[in-house]
Amino acid sequence: MPEFNAPLRDMRFVLHEVFEAPALWARLPALAGQVDADTADAILEEAAKVTGQLLAPLNRSGDEEGAQWEAGNVSTPRGFKSAYDTYIQGGWVGLSGNPEFGGLGMPKMLAVQFEEMLYAANSSFALYSALTSGACLAIDAHASEALKNTFLPPMYEGRWAGSMCLTEAHSGTDLGLIRTRAEPRADGSFSISGSKMFITGGEQDLTENIIHLVLAKLPDAPAGPRGISLFLVPKIQVNADGSLGASNAVSCGSIEHKMGIKASATCVMNFDGACGWLIGEPNKGLAAMFTMMNYERLSIGIQGIGSAETSYQNARTYARERLQSRAPTGAVAIDKVADPIIVHPDVRRMLLSMKAMTEGGRAFASFVGQQLDLAKFSTDAHEQQTASELVALLTPVAKAFFTDTGFDSCVLGQQVFGGHGYIREWGQEQWVRDVRIAQIYEGTNGIQALDLLGRKVIANRGVALRLFTSQIRAFAAEPGKPYAGELLNAVQRLEDVSDWLQGQARLNPNEIGAASVEYLHLFGYVAYAWLWARMADVAQDSLNADPDFYRAKLATAQFYFSRLLPRTLSLEQSIRAGSESLYGLETASF
Amino acid sequence: MPEFNAPLRDMRFVLHEVFEAPALWARLPALAGQVDADTADAILEEAAKVTGQLLAPLNRSGDEEGAQWEAGNVSTPRGFKSAYDTYIQGGWVGLSGNPEFGGLGMPKMLAVQFEEMLYAANSSFALYSALTSGACLAIDAHASEALKNTFLPPMYEGRWAGSMCLTEAHSGTDLGLIRTRAEPRADGSFSISGSKMFITGGEQDLTENIIHLVLAKLPDAPAGPRGISLFLVPKIQVNADGSLGASNAVSCGSIEHKMGIKASATCVMNFDGACGWLIGEPNKGLAAMFTMMNYERLSIGIQGIGSAETSYQNARTYARERLQSRAPTGAVAIDKVADPIIVHPDVRRMLLSMKAMTEGGRAFASFVGQQLDLAKFSTDAHEQQTASELVALLTPVAKAFFTDTGFDSCVLGQQVFGGHGYIREWGQEQWVRDVRIAQIYEGTNGIQALDLLGRKVIANRGVALRLFTSQIRAFAAEPGKPYAGELLNAVQRLEDVSDWLQGQARLNPNEIGAASVEYLHLFGYVAYAWLWARMADVAQDSLNADPDFYRAKLATAQFYFSRLLPRTLSLEQSIRAGSESLYGLETASF
């Protein structure tokens, strides 16, 4: 039976030691006095209990039972409702929410650690609350005071949930094609009609109400993405005093049968003249929805890290216990019939690959969290602006690189088990099935890569990129930093490739999409190199304080630089091959 | 609903044009007069019908229903029994079997194309017959005339099936640990006792009898792998006249619940003093079993290619039909609301990656098939010997590289569908789940890599490797060959890395396992480069005969060389990093 124990020591290492979060919190007025190292540790310890003891034990039974649909109602698997009730009592849904409406106002740097635990314990369960937290963010940023006052408090509480209604059968990536309509009514509300699909948590039995954020078109809307508006559509209408009123014309037509995250209800949602309320400006709905989408993109990225962490923990345990063959250099467990498989170099390679990528991802997520906190709380306009630009640049990398490499890690974590990894009994195969969706939903990783290269690098003329790489260069230029040479080579490679692509894109627009996925991976490996160098730097300085712990960080950094970073070589060469070979084949000849 | 249409034109291209199989058959006495181009084409067309029309339609229902166990009996999903009866009437189980005992004696080069279709249509179904074909091979090579006469004819017919009983709960890779015992009886038979697990087709309702090939230890056996013997243990005992006798003491204790290949019964098999017959010499069972295992390794490799082929076919169809967004260079389908997604460079990258790897794999499998035919049928001792050495070298590459890259292809084929790839409806997710096992069973891909590098390259001092690379060098040295320069660079890289590893392994035995998986991938990419150059060479020469077809081959070769072969750069650098970084981390610190 798989277990999950939150990697608290590693999280504190990243939070307190690598990023010195408590010092940052102390200098930001909105956070000073609200959170310090002790508060943060107490929250993380509580989060470890909730996720490890309450949610992880429901992960496998949730997969086996799945969410069930009957006559428009969805029931979550046994134990989910009771666990959810306990869970929301902890205030977790509003952990980093706006305190004005009942959120706890905690920094995102802390929330990303919590989200990792949540996905690591039970990804299906995590989604129900991740959608609510993201919907709150969009409501808080774009809705009227009246809507905020009515909807945010019960949502932060977790009594009401949120959903994100974008996709329609014929309109996924291309949201300009949506057909859902919004007709204005005399009372200022709108009548919403249309059908949405792939709606996570569109219906469930956990909460009293579900607040759908729905993209729809007004009667006079321009065609395409510039004609999309955002509406708040409650499952049950809400009276002026906040109490629940009549049912809204919203129904769940069916749920999907999927490869994984089976305990998460993925719904077809029908809106038949449902009452909705405009959020933000007419025809500016996509921008407002992006507030939620950017939140979810980072969150789904973290699903990749959390899944890989649990798969790693189980693979490590198995590799220490499973006896099979002798070490190449001679027997280690002489009193046993064979050695534990962790002695074998290839098993170590698999485990170290998982470990290096998961810990690198955790550091990267924490860095993005730090920038989100600076963008939200900094009182220095320049710092605030820089942080916002970095968040925009790094969000697609976090979403896609965490999940591509998180999937690879879960596949490795299954491979360590041999045949035992393929059967349900040990749970490793579930992580592969569950995490696979993270490369697809919330904007496929191909779309993330286009966003990164096309919009955030090339359309931005490399300005944000230089903000990022200059931080890496500044670190490497300090005296005595580990891996400074390797890091400078890596960042030079990224900058050179970026500049080259800037030129290529002018000649042929296909060059962006031809390079984008490999470019995002190149970017990710270079970013992780920086983070591993930073972690090694701290570990070196602290070595005597906890030799085993810090030596492990140094060894993992060494592995990352010598065995994983070389992947950038191939990525560069494939990118520089350009788009030509993608168009040599006629469409009919595929 | 996914479909499978056998790629007959591509198979004929490889068979007739690239490898000129009919000319080879004509000069081998055992095949001349038995098979020519027309016979081969007729067989392939019939195979396409059987697999596409009879077996592919049972693929999804088989997954949904799964094999079921009840009170020791296993039932296959609805339709399997009737399909199996039709299937064996075609003689497919004995397609390349020994004609002396009822096999059809067809060349392996033809059989590999058939096997690809079988796995591409329905991998679970394929396994029931793949195990039988492999068991026949071991019986034919190592059993007594009496056993051959009794067992081979009904097995080639498919009336009786075969199984391969190696693994025990505590003994997977490390077969020296098996505990199953064989006690000699007065009548020359043996009493077999023990429990085996992960036995594919150990029990089913398709055949009258199941012939288990079981590894067990004789009372006086030496410890470890040199004390293993091989036994033939029928589910139902067989009378002297070949008729079925009493039940044997063999029972199926349970079947596994797995990630995929759910219609294939994966059994716990209990032998409680079952009557068995020794195959080959006492204590030489592992070598005899390897006759079957090598057959299955190539076969399972081909599962990787077949799965990727079907996933590709469906992704291609979807990419031509799904309308979403406009081409970067401007609208293509002006009369539609959006362009088919096949216009987007990243979708083309995914499809071309699948296509290049699947067709490269098909050519590689055909080359191995050719060498197997030469090893079996050649009358030239030198040619025969060379072919045997190449088969030994290339079998682990085929098994692991086809399945690692086949898995990647199925993941890409799922990604092309976006969210629709994750739900059951379109079938793409099943291919990912089904093919995943191919990287694990039949010797994990890590074990294949150790076999390749440790045994077939280093212990062999590179002799077989040079036999292979000298063929590549000879091709590239001929005037006017396409990609000659790239190919020479690639083969030089493989040879240099091999020589370097030869030296490293002398210094530290861990170096083999530290490099092995990446080495196998390096080997695979270099081998595919040769095969793509050969295919491009033929395509260039034939261009006018069928311009669309051959241009597609040239374009895919170009894609392979410019976008995929560069992966060898990173692989080399990771390999040369050596084992040191794998052992910097203490076991307790993982």
mmCIF file of N, CA and C in Angstrom, chain B residues 278-352:
data_model
loop_
_atom_site.group_PDB
_atom_site.id
_atom_site.type_symbol
_atom_site.label_atom_id
_atom_site.label_comp_id
_atom_site.label_asym_id
_atom_site.label_seq_id
_atom_site.Cartn_x
_atom_site.Cartn_y
_atom_site.Cartn_z
ATOM 1 N N LEU B 278 11.484 -33.481 -18.357
ATOM 2 C CA LEU B 278 12.683 -32.667 -18.527
ATOM 3 C C LEU B 278 12.900 -32.288 -19.996
ATOM 4 N N ILE B 279 13.218 -31.023 -20.217
ATOM 5 C CA ILE B 279 13.609 -30.569 -21.559
ATOM 6 C C ILE B 279 15.095 -30.253 -21.513
ATOM 7 N N GLY B 280 15.844 -30.898 -22.389
ATOM 8 C CA GLY B 280 17.291 -30.666 -22.418
ATOM 9 C C GLY B 280 17.984 -31.321 -21.242
ATOM 10 N N GLU B 281 19.186 -30.861 -20.961
ATOM 11 C CA GLU B 281 20.021 -31.451 -19.913
ATOM 12 C C GLU B 281 19.614 -30.958 -18.523
ATOM 13 N N PRO B 282 19.828 -31.780 -17.497
ATOM 14 C CA PRO B 282 19.645 -31.292 -16.122
ATOM 15 C C PRO B 282 20.556 -30.091 -15.867
ATOM 16 N N ASN B 283 20.035 -29.118 -15.136
ATOM 17 C CA ASN B 283 20.800 -27.925 -14.732
ATOM 18 C C ASN B 283 21.182 -27.005 -15.891
ATOM 19 N N LYS B 284 20.703 -27.324 -17.068
ATOM 20 C CA LYS B 284 20.976 -26.452 -18.226
ATOM 21 C C LYS B 284 19.681 -25.798 -18.688
ATOM 22 N N GLY B 285 18.754 -25.673 -17.754
ATOM 23 C CA GLY B 285 17.415 -25.207 -18.120
ATOM 24 C C GLY B 285 17.372 -23.759 -18.560
ATOM 25 N N LEU B 286 18.232 -22.950 -17.962
ATOM 26 C CA LEU B 286 18.177 -21.531 -18.289
ATOM 27 C C LEU B 286 18.552 -21.306 -19.758
ATOM 28 N N ALA B 287 19.579 -22.042 -20.197
ATOM 29 C CA ALA B 287 19.999 -21.905 -21.595
ATOM 30 C C ALA B 287 18.873 -22.354 -22.522
ATOM 31 N N ALA B 288 18.199 -23.432 -22.176
ATOM 32 C CA ALA B 288 17.101 -23.916 -23.020
ATOM 33 C C ALA B 288 15.949 -22.909 -23.015
ATOM 34 N N MET B 289 15.656 -22.380 -21.837
ATOM 35 C CA MET B 289 14.578 -21.405 -21.744
ATOM 36 C C MET B 289 14.894 -20.165 -22.550
ATOM 37 N N PHE B 290 16.192 -19.863 -22.694
ATOM 38 C CA PHE B 290 16.563 -18.666 -23.454
ATOM 39 C C PHE B 290 16.180 -18.772 -24.928
ATOM 40 N N THR B 291 16.049 -19.984 -25.416
ATOM 41 C CA THR B 291 15.554 -20.117 -26.787
ATOM 42 C C THR B 291 14.171 -19.493 -26.893
ATOM 43 N N MET B 292 13.340 -19.768 -25.875
ATOM 44 C CA MET B 292 12.005 -19.167 -25.853
ATOM 45 C C MET B 292 12.093 -17.675 -25.527
ATOM 46 N N MET B 293 12.934 -17.341 -24.541
ATOM 47 C CA MET B 293 12.997 -15.941 -24.106
ATOM 48 C C MET B 293 13.481 -15.024 -25.218
ATOM 49 N N ASN B 294 14.446 -15.483 -26.008
ATOM 50 C CA ASN B 294 14.911 -14.622 -27.089
ATOM 51 C C ASN B 294 13.824 -14.409 -28.132
ATOM 52 N N TYR B 295 13.056 -15.475 -28.373
ATOM 53 C CA TYR B 295 11.908 -15.321 -29.272
ATOM 54 C C TYR B 295 10.960 -14.282 -28.721
ATOM 55 N N GLU B 296 10.620 -14.404 -27.425
ATOM 56 C CA GLU B 296 9.639 -13.503 -26.822
ATOM 57 C C GLU B 296 10.185 -12.080 -26.735
ATOM 58 N N ARG B 297 11.479 -11.955 -26.561
ATOM 59 C CA ARG B 297 12.034 -10.599 -26.453
ATOM 60 C C ARG B 297 11.848 -9.819 -27.747
ATOM 61 N N LEU B 298 12.140 -10.462 -28.855
ATOM 62 C CA LEU B 298 11.884 -9.786 -30.127
ATOM 63 C C LEU B 298 10.385 -9.537 -30.290
ATOM 64 N N SER B 299 9.607 -10.526 -29.922
ATOM 65 C CA SER B 299 8.155 -10.407 -30.064
ATOM 66 C C SER B 299 7.610 -9.242 -29.239
ATOM 67 N N ILE B 300 8.056 -9.136 -28.003
ATOM 68 C CA ILE B 300 7.595 -8.053 -27.133
ATOM 69 C C ILE B 300 8.108 -6.706 -27.642
ATOM 70 N N GLY B 301 9.318 -6.708 -28.196
ATOM 71 C CA GLY B 301 9.776 -5.489 -28.850
ATOM 72 C C GLY B 301 8.782 -5.058 -29.914
ATOM 73 N N ILE B 302 8.347 -6.031 -30.691
ATOM 74 C CA ILE B 302 7.413 -5.729 -31.776
ATOM 75 C C ILE B 302 6.064 -5.245 -31.228
ATOM 76 N N GLN B 303 5.721 -5.659 -30.026
ATOM 77 C CA GLN B 303 4.539 -5.071 -29.385
ATOM 78 C C GLN B 303 4.671 -3.540 -29.329
ATOM 79 N N GLY B 304 5.881 -3.079 -29.048
ATOM 80 C CA GLY B 304 6.123 -1.636 -28.993
ATOM 81 C C GLY B 304 5.864 -0.968 -30.339
ATOM 82 N N ILE B 305 6.312 -1.606 -31.413
ATOM 83 C CA ILE B 305 6.121 -1.018 -32.741
ATOM 84 C C ILE B 305 4.644 -1.067 -33.139
ATOM 85 N N GLY B 306 4.027 -2.219 -32.931
ATOM 86 C CA GLY B 306 2.622 -2.375 -33.330
ATOM 87 C C GLY B 306 1.718 -1.404 -32.588
ATOM 88 N N SER B 307 1.946 -1.256 -31.289
ATOM 89 C CA SER B 307 1.126 -0.341 -30.496
ATOM 90 C C SER B 307 1.287 1.081 -31.012
ATOM 91 N N ALA B 308 2.524 1.459 -31.287
ATOM 92 C CA ALA B 308 2.793 2.808 -31.774
ATOM 93 C C ALA B 308 2.156 3.030 -33.144
ATOM 94 N N GLU B 309 2.135 1.996 -33.978
ATOM 95 C CA GLU B 309 1.532 2.113 -35.305
ATOM 96 C C GLU B 309 0.041 2.444 -35.193
ATOM 97 N N THR B 310 -0.663 1.724 -34.347
ATOM 98 C CA THR B 310 -2.099 1.996 -34.218
ATOM 99 C C THR B 310 -2.349 3.359 -33.604
ATOM 100 N N SER B 311 -1.580 3.683 -32.578
ATOM 101 C CA SER B 311 -1.732 4.998 -31.960
ATOM 102 C C SER B 311 -1.474 6.083 -33.011
ATOM 103 N N TYR B 312 -0.470 5.868 -33.843
ATOM 104 C CA TYR B 312 -0.153 6.832 -34.904
ATOM 105 C C TYR B 312 -1.303 6.956 -35.906
ATOM 106 N N GLN B 313 -1.818 5.822 -36.348
ATOM 107 C CA GLN B 313 -2.899 5.869 -37.344
ATOM 108 C C GLN B 313 -4.077 6.689 -36.829
ATOM 109 N N ASN B 314 -4.425 6.487 -35.578
ATOM 110 C CA ASN B 314 -5.574 7.204 -35.022
ATOM 111 C C ASN B 314 -5.264 8.679 -34.802
ATOM 112 N N ALA B 315 -4.036 8.976 -34.373
ATOM 113 C CA ALA B 315 -3.653 10.370 -34.153
ATOM 114 C C ALA B 315 -3.623 11.129 -35.480
ATOM 115 N N ARG B 316 -3.135 10.487 -36.501
ATOM 116 C CA ARG B 316 -3.098 11.099 -37.837
ATOM 117 C C ARG B 316 -4.505 11.431 -38.330
ATOM 118 N N THR B 317 -5.413 10.477 -38.163
ATOM 119 C CA THR B 317 -6.791 10.716 -38.594
ATOM 120 C C THR B 317 -7.391 11.880 -37.823
ATOM 121 N N TYR B 318 -7.178 11.868 -36.514
ATOM 122 C CA TYR B 318 -7.736 12.933 -35.672
ATOM 123 C C TYR B 318 -7.139 14.284 -36.062
ATOM 124 N N ALA B 319 -5.842 14.316 -36.307
ATOM 125 C CA ALA B 319 -5.168 15.586 -36.616
ATOM 126 C C ALA B 319 -5.617 16.157 -37.958
ATOM 127 N N ARG B 320 -6.075 15.295 -38.837
ATOM 128 C CA ARG B 320 -6.598 15.790 -40.122
ATOM 129 C C ARG B 320 -8.018 16.295 -40.002
ATOM 130 N N GLU B 321 -8.735 15.840 -38.970
ATOM 131 C CA GLU B 321 -10.161 16.164 -38.859
ATOM 132 C C GLU B 321 -10.469 17.228 -37.821
ATOM 133 N N ARG B 322 -9.705 17.261 -36.761
ATOM 134 C CA ARG B 322 -9.988 18.179 -35.666
ATOM 135 C C ARG B 322 -9.646 19.609 -36.087
ATOM 136 N N LEU B 323 -10.594 20.503 -36.021
ATOM 137 C CA LEU B 323 -10.380 21.896 -36.419
ATOM 138 C C LEU B 323 -10.136 22.737 -35.181
ATOM 139 N N GLN B 324 -9.006 23.434 -35.167
ATOM 140 C CA GLN B 324 -8.682 24.231 -33.985
ATOM 141 C C GLN B 324 -7.579 25.214 -34.348
ATOM 142 N N SER B 325 -7.878 26.483 -34.238
ATOM 143 C CA SER B 325 -6.906 27.562 -34.508
ATOM 144 C C SER B 325 -6.463 27.576 -35.984
ATOM 145 N N ARG B 326 -5.707 28.614 -36.309
ATOM 146 C CA ARG B 326 -5.240 28.771 -37.684
ATOM 147 C C ARG B 326 -3.757 28.463 -37.778
ATOM 148 N N ALA B 327 -3.333 28.037 -38.953
ATOM 149 C CA ALA B 327 -1.903 27.804 -39.185
ATOM 150 C C ALA B 327 -1.129 29.098 -38.935
ATOM 151 N N PRO B 328 0.082 29.009 -38.391
ATOM 152 C CA PRO B 328 0.867 30.218 -38.106
ATOM 153 C C PRO B 328 1.101 31.067 -39.348
ATOM 154 N N THR B 329 1.124 30.426 -40.498
ATOM 155 C CA THR B 329 1.405 31.166 -41.728
ATOM 156 C C THR B 329 0.131 31.642 -42.425
ATOM 157 N N GLY B 330 -1.016 31.502 -41.764
ATOM 158 C CA GLY B 330 -2.276 31.965 -42.351
ATOM 159 C C GLY B 330 -3.226 30.813 -42.609
ATOM 160 N N ALA B 331 -4.517 31.145 -42.628
ATOM 161 C CA ALA B 331 -5.560 30.125 -42.736
ATOM 162 C C ALA B 331 -5.348 29.216 -43.929
ATOM 163 N N VAL B 332 -5.580 27.932 -43.717
ATOM 164 C CA VAL B 332 -5.467 26.943 -44.782
ATOM 165 C C VAL B 332 -6.858 26.502 -45.235
ATOM 166 N N ALA B 333 -7.707 26.157 -44.266
ATOM 167 C CA ALA B 333 -9.073 25.717 -44.584
ATOM 168 C C ALA B 333 -10.000 26.930 -44.475
ATOM 169 N N ILE B 334 -9.961 27.776 -45.492
ATOM 170 C CA ILE B 334 -10.617 29.087 -45.412
ATOM 171 C C ILE B 334 -12.127 28.949 -45.227
ATOM 172 N N ASP B 335 -12.685 27.869 -45.749
ATOM 173 C CA ASP B 335 -14.138 27.681 -45.651
ATOM 174 C C ASP B 335 -14.557 27.100 -44.308
ATOM 175 N N LYS B 336 -13.624 26.792 -43.464
ATOM 176 C CA LYS B 336 -13.955 26.193 -42.160
ATOM 177 C C LYS B 336 -13.682 27.209 -41.045
ATOM 178 N N VAL B 337 -14.211 26.908 -39.857
ATOM 179 C CA VAL B 337 -14.043 27.846 -38.735
ATOM 180 C C VAL B 337 -12.610 27.870 -38.213
ATOM 181 N N ALA B 338 -11.869 26.834 -38.519
ATOM 182 C CA ALA B 338 -10.474 26.757 -38.081
ATOM 183 C C ALA B 338 -9.777 25.739 -38.976
ATOM 184 N N ASP B 339 -8.474 25.656 -38.848
ATOM 185 C CA ASP B 339 -7.708 24.696 -39.649
ATOM 186 C C ASP B 339 -7.618 23.345 -38.935
ATOM 187 N N PRO B 340 -7.460 22.275 -39.705
ATOM 188 C CA PRO B 340 -7.168 20.993 -39.052
ATOM 189 C C PRO B 340 -5.833 21.096 -38.308
ATOM 190 N N ILE B 341 -5.757 20.485 -37.160
ATOM 191 C CA ILE B 341 -4.576 20.729 -36.321
ATOM 192 C C ILE B 341 -3.287 20.184 -36.925
ATOM 193 N N ILE B 342 -3.394 19.393 -37.977
ATOM 194 C CA ILE B 342 -2.173 18.874 -38.606
ATOM 195 C C ILE B 342 -1.353 19.993 -39.251
ATOM 196 N N VAL B 343 -1.933 21.188 -39.401
ATOM 197 C CA VAL B 343 -1.144 22.309 -39.940
ATOM 198 C C VAL B 343 -0.156 22.851 -38.919
ATOM 199 N N HIS B 344 -0.387 22.588 -37.627
ATOM 200 C CA HIS B 344 0.454 23.213 -36.596
ATOM 201 C C HIS B 344 1.791 22.480 -36.459
ATOM 202 N N PRO B 345 2.868 23.249 -36.405
ATOM 203 C CA PRO B 345 4.192 22.595 -36.398
ATOM 204 C C PRO B 345 4.364 21.585 -35.262
ATOM 205 N N ASP B 346 3.850 21.894 -34.077
ATOM 206 C CA ASP B 346 4.093 20.966 -32.972
ATOM 207 C C ASP B 346 3.300 19.668 -33.136
ATOM 208 N N VAL B 347 2.137 19.749 -33.757
ATOM 209 C CA VAL B 347 1.379 18.516 -34.032
ATOM 210 C C VAL B 347 2.131 17.676 -35.060
ATOM 211 N N ARG B 348 2.679 18.344 -36.057
ATOM 212 C CA ARG B 348 3.487 17.621 -37.052
ATOM 213 C C ARG B 348 4.719 16.998 -36.410
ATOM 214 N N ARG B 349 5.337 17.728 -35.501
ATOM 215 C CA ARG B 349 6.505 17.178 -34.789
ATOM 216 C C ARG B 349 6.130 15.885 -34.073
ATOM 217 N N MET B 350 4.984 15.909 -33.397
ATOM 218 C CA MET B 350 4.583 14.704 -32.665
ATOM 219 C C MET B 350 4.300 13.557 -33.634
ATOM 220 N N LEU B 351 3.559 13.840 -34.693
ATOM 221 C CA LEU B 351 3.225 12.772 -35.649
ATOM 222 C C LEU B 351 4.477 12.248 -36.349
ATOM 223 N N LEU B 352 5.357 13.157 -36.743
ATOM 224 C CA LEU B 352 6.573 12.714 -37.434
ATOM 225 C C LEU B 352 7.492 11.928 -36.511
#
